[in-house]
Short mmCIF file of C-alpha atoms in Angstrom, two decimals:
data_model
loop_
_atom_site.label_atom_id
_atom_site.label_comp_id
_atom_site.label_asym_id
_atom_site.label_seq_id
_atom_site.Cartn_x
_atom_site.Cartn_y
_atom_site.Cartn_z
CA UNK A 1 128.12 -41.56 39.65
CA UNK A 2 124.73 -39.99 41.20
CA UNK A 3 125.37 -38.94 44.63
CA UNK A 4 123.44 -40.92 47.55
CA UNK A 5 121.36 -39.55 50.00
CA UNK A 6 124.22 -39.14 52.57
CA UNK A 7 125.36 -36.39 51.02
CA UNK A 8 125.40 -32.56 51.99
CA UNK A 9 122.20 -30.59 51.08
CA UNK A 10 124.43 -27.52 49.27
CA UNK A 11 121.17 -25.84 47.61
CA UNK A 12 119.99 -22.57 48.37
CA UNK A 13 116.66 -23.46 50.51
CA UNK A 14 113.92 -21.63 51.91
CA UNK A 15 112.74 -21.75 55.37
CA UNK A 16 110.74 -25.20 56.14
CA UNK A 17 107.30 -23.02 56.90
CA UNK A 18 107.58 -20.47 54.08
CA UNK A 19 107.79 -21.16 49.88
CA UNK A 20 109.52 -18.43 47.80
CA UNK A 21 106.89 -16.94 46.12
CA UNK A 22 106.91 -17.79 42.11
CA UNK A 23 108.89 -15.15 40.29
CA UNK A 24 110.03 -14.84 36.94
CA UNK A 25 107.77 -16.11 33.64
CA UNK A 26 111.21 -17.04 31.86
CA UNK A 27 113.10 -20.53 32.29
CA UNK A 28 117.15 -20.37 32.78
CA UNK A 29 118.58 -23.94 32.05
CA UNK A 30 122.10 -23.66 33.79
CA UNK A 31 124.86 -25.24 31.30
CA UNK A 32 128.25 -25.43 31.06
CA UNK A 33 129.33 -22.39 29.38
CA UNK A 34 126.57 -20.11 30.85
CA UNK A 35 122.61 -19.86 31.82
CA UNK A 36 120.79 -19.79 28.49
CA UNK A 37 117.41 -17.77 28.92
CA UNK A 38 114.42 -19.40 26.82
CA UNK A 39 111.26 -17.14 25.94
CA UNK A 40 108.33 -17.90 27.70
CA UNK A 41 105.66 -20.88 26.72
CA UNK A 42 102.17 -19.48 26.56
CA UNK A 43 100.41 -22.17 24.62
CA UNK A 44 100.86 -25.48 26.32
CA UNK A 45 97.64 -27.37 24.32
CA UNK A 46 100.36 -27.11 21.09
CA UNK A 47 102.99 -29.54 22.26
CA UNK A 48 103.08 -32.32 19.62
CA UNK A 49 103.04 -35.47 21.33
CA UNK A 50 105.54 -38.09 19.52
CA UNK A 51 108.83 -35.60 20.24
CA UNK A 52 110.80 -37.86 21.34
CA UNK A 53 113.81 -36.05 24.20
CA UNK A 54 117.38 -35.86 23.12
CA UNK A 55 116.35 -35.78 19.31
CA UNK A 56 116.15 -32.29 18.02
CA UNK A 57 117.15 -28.90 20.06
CA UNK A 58 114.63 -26.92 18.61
CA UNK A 59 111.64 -27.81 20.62
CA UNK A 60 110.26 -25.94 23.44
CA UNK A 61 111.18 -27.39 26.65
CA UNK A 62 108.02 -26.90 28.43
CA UNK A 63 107.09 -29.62 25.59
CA UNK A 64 110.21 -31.91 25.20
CA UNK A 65 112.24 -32.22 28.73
CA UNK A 66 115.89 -30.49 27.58
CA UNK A 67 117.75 -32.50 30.31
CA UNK A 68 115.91 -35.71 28.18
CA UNK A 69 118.13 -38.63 29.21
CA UNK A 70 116.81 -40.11 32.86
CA UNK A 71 117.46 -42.32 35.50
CA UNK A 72 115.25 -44.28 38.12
CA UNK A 73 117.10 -45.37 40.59
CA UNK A 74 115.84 -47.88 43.31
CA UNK A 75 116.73 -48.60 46.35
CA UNK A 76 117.19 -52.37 48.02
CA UNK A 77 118.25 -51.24 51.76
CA UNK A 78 117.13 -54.04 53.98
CA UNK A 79 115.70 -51.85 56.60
CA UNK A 80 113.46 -49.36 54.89
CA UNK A 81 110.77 -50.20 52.93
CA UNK A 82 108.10 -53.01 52.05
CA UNK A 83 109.34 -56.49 52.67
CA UNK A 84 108.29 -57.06 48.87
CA UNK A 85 108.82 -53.52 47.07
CA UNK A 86 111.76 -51.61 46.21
CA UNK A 87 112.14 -48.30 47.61
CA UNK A 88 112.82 -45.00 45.59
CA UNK A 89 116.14 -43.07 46.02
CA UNK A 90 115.15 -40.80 42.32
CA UNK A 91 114.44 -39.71 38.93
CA UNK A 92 117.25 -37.89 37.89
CA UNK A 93 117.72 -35.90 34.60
CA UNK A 94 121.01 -36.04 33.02
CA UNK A 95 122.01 -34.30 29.62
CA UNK A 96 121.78 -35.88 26.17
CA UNK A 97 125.31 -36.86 26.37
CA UNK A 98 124.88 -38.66 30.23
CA UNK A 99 126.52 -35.61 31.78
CA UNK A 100 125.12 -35.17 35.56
CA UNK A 101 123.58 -31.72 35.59
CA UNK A 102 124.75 -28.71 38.10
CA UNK A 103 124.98 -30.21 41.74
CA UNK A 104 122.66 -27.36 43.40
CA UNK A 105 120.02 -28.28 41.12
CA UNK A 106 119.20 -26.07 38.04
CA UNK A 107 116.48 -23.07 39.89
CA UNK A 108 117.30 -21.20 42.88
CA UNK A 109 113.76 -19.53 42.94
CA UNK A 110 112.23 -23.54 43.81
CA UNK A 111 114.66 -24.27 45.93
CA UNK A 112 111.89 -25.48 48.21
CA UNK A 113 112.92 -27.17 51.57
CA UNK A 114 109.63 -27.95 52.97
CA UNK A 115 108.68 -30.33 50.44
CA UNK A 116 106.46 -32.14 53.13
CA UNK A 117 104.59 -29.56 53.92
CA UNK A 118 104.39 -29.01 49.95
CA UNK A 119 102.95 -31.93 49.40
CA UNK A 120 100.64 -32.41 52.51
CA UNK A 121 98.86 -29.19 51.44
CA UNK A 122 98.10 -30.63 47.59
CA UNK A 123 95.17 -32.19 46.68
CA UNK A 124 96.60 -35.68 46.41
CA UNK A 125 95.65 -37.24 49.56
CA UNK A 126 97.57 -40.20 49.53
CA UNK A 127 100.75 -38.77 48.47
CA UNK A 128 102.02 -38.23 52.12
CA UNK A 129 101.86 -42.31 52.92
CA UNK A 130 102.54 -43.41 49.40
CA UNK A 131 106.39 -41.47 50.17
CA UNK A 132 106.70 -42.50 53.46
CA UNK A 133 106.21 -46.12 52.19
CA UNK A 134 107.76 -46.00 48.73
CA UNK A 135 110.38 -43.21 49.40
CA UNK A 136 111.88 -43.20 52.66
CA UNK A 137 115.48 -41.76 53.39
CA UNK A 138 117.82 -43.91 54.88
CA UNK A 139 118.81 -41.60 57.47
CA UNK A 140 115.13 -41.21 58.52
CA UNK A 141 115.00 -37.50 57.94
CA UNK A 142 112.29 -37.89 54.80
CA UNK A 143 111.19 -34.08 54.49
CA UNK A 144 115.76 -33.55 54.07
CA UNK A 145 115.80 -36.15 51.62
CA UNK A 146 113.05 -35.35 49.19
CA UNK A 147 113.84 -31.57 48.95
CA UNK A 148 117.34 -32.38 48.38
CA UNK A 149 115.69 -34.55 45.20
CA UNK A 150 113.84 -31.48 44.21
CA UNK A 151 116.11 -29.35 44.59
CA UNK A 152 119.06 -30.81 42.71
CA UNK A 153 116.99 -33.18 40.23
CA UNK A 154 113.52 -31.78 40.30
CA UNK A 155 113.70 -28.07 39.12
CA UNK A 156 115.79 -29.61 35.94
CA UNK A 157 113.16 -31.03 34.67
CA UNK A 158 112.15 -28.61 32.53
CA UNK A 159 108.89 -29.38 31.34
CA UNK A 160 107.57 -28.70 35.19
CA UNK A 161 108.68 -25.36 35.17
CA UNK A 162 105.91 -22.60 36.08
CA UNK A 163 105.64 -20.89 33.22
CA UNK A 164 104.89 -24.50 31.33
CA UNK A 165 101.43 -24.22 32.70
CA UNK A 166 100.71 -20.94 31.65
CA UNK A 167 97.59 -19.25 32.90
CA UNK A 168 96.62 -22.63 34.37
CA UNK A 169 99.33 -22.86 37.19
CA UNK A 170 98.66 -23.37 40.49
CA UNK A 171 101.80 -22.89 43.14
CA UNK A 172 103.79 -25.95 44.14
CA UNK A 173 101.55 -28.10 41.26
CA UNK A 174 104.79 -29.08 39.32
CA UNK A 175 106.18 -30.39 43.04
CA UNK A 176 103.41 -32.50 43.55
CA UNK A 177 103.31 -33.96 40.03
CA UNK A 178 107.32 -34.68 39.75
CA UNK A 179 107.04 -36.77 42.89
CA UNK A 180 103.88 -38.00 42.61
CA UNK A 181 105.16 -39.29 38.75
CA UNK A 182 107.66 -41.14 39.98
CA UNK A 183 106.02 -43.05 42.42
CA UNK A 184 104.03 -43.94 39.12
CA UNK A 185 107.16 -44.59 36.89
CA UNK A 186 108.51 -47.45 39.78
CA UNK A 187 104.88 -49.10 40.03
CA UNK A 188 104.94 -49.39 36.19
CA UNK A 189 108.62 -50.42 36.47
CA UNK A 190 108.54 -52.52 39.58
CA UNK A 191 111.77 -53.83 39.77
CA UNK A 192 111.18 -56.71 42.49
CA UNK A 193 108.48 -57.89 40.48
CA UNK A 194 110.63 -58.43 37.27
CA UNK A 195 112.73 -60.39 39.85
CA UNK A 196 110.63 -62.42 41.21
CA UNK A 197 109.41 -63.41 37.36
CA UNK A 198 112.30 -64.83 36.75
CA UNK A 199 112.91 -66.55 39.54
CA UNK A 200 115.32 -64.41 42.21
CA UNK A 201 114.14 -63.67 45.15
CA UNK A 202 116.00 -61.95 48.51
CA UNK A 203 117.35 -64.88 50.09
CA UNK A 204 118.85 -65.16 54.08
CA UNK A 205 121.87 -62.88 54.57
CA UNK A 206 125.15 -64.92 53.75
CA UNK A 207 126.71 -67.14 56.29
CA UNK A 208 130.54 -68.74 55.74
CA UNK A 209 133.25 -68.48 53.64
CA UNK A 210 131.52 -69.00 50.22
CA UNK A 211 127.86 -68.16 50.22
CA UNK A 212 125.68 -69.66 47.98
CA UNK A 213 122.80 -67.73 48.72
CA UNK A 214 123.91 -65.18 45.88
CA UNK A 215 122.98 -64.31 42.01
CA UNK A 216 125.22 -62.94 38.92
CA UNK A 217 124.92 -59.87 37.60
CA UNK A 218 124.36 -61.49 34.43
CA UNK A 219 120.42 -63.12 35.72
CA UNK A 220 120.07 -59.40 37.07
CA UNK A 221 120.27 -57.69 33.59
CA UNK A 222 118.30 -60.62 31.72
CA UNK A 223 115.47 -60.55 34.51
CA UNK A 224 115.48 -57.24 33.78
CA UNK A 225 115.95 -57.51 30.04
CA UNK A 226 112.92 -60.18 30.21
CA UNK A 227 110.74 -57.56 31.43
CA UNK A 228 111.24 -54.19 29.38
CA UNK A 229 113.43 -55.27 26.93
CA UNK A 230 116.69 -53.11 28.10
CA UNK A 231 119.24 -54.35 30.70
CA UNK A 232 119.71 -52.11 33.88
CA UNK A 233 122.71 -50.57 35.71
CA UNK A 234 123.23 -52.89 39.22
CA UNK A 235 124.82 -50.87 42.00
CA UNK A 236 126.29 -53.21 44.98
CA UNK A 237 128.26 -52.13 48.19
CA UNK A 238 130.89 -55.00 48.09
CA UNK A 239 128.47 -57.79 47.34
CA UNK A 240 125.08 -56.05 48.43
CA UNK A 241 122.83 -55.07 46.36
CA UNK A 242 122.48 -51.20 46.53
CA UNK A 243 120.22 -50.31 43.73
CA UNK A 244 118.99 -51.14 40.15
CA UNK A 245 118.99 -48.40 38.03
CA UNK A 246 116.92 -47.61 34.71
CA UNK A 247 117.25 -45.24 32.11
CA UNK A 248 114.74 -43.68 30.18
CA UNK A 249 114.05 -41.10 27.54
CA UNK A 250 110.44 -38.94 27.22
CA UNK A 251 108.13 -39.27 24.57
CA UNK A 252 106.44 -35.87 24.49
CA UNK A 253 106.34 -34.20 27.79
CA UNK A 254 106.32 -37.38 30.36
CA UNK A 255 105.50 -40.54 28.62
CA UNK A 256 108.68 -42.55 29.76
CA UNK A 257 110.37 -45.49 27.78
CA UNK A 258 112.89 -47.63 28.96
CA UNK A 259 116.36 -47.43 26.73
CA UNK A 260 119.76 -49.20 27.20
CA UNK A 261 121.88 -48.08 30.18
CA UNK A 262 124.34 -45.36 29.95
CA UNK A 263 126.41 -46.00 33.39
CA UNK A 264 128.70 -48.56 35.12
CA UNK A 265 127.56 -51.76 37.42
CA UNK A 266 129.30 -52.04 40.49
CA UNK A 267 128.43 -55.25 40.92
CA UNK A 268 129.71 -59.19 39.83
CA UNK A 269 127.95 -61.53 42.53
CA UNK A 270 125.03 -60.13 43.97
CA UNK A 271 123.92 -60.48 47.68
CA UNK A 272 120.12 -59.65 47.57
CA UNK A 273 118.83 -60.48 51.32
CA UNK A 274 115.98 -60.09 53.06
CA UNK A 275 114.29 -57.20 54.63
CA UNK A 276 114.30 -56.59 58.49
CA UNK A 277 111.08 -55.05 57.71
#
């Protein structure tokens, strides 16, 4: 399973008011036998666009993400959050095969940990409220939690790499653009929504011996099914609802389709209460 945000931050980081600069023009993808070193990417205009990710290994990664089997996983915690959104806990790239990737992430060089500062300094000016809405850490430290999501899921995506934007790149762009992505991804993919189409809703928290206030995993993955076509993973804590997860695969470099899970549910009756919020 993907780790939750209560985990240690193990990544090599940099210090919260200085970046590393930018170094080398080459991408290392860490694997399990050793760090394969991939020529540089010069010509980004001559990606073809219908390579679809986990289909051929010949195609440059700057065009085709390598790591090109994904999850979005969202977050129902009853204090965080819009009383009528689910929250964002990531996007994270597994391997073709659903193998999690290296735990410290997959570039030391990025291994930014001042991604708020990152991000206040772009020029997207609503990216700074949209996270603190949308993607809020649990344990209220948002600046720890979303450079421990760049760190270990971010830099392995590897068609945001530096040298993908050749002459073109601007520092800290590809930061700005994973994050502000996602936030795109869940509106397109807006989990309560799909819900709330087919009729479940959070309810009161349970009361007694045998709740009734509760749903089946079964109307969870047909809601969901209803909506994109592909059933989700459902992730409970006992019977609370945790998080729905969705799995994706790229068409060209970030054109993201919905395919059928590759992980486990945790989940048989489902407790989805209200927000405190």
């Amino acid at each position: 399973m993907h780790l939750f945000t209560t985990l240690s931050f193990a990544a090599v980081l940099c210090t919260v008011h200085g970046a590393p600069s930018i170094r080398s023009p080459t991408l290392v993808v860490q694997g399990n036998a050793a760090d394969i070193e991939l020529p540089p990417h010069t010509v980004p205009g001559t990606c073809p666009i219908d390579t679809i990710s986990c289909q051929r290994k010949d195609v440059d990664p700057c065009c085709s993400p390598q790591n090109g089997l994904l999850v979005l996983a969202q977050q129902w915690d009853t204090r965080w959050g819009p009383s009528d959104e689910f929250t964002v806990h990531g996007l994270w790239p597994d391997t073709c095969q659903g193998k999690q990737l290296p735990g410290g992430g997959c570039d030391r060089d990025r291994a930014y940990s001042n991604i708020t500062d990152i991000l206040a300094s772009s020029n997207d000016p609503d990216i700074i409220s949209d996270m603190n809405s949308l993607w809020p850490s649990n344990k209220g430290d948002n600046n720890w939690f979303w450079s421990h999501e760049w760190v270990k899921h971010g830099t392995c995506v590897t068609t945001l790499h530096p040298r993908c934007y050749a002459n073109s790149y601007v520092p800290y762009q590809e930061v700005t653009e994973y994050f502000r992505s996602i936030l795109d991804l869940r509106a397109k993919y807006n989990v309560y929504a799909a819900l709330n189409a087919s009729g479940i809703v959070p309810t009161e928290p349970e009361s007694g011996r045998r709740p009734k206030n509760t749903y089946t995993l079964a109307q969870f993955k047909q809601a969901i099914r209803d909506a994109w076509g592909v059933e989700p993973n459902v992730k409970c804590r006992g019977r609370q609802l945790q998080e729905v997860w969705l799995w994706f695969q790229v068409r060209g470099r970030d054109t993201y389709y919905p395919v059928e899970p590759w992980g486990q549910d945790t989940c048989q009756r489902i407790s989805y209460q209200r927000k405190s919020t």
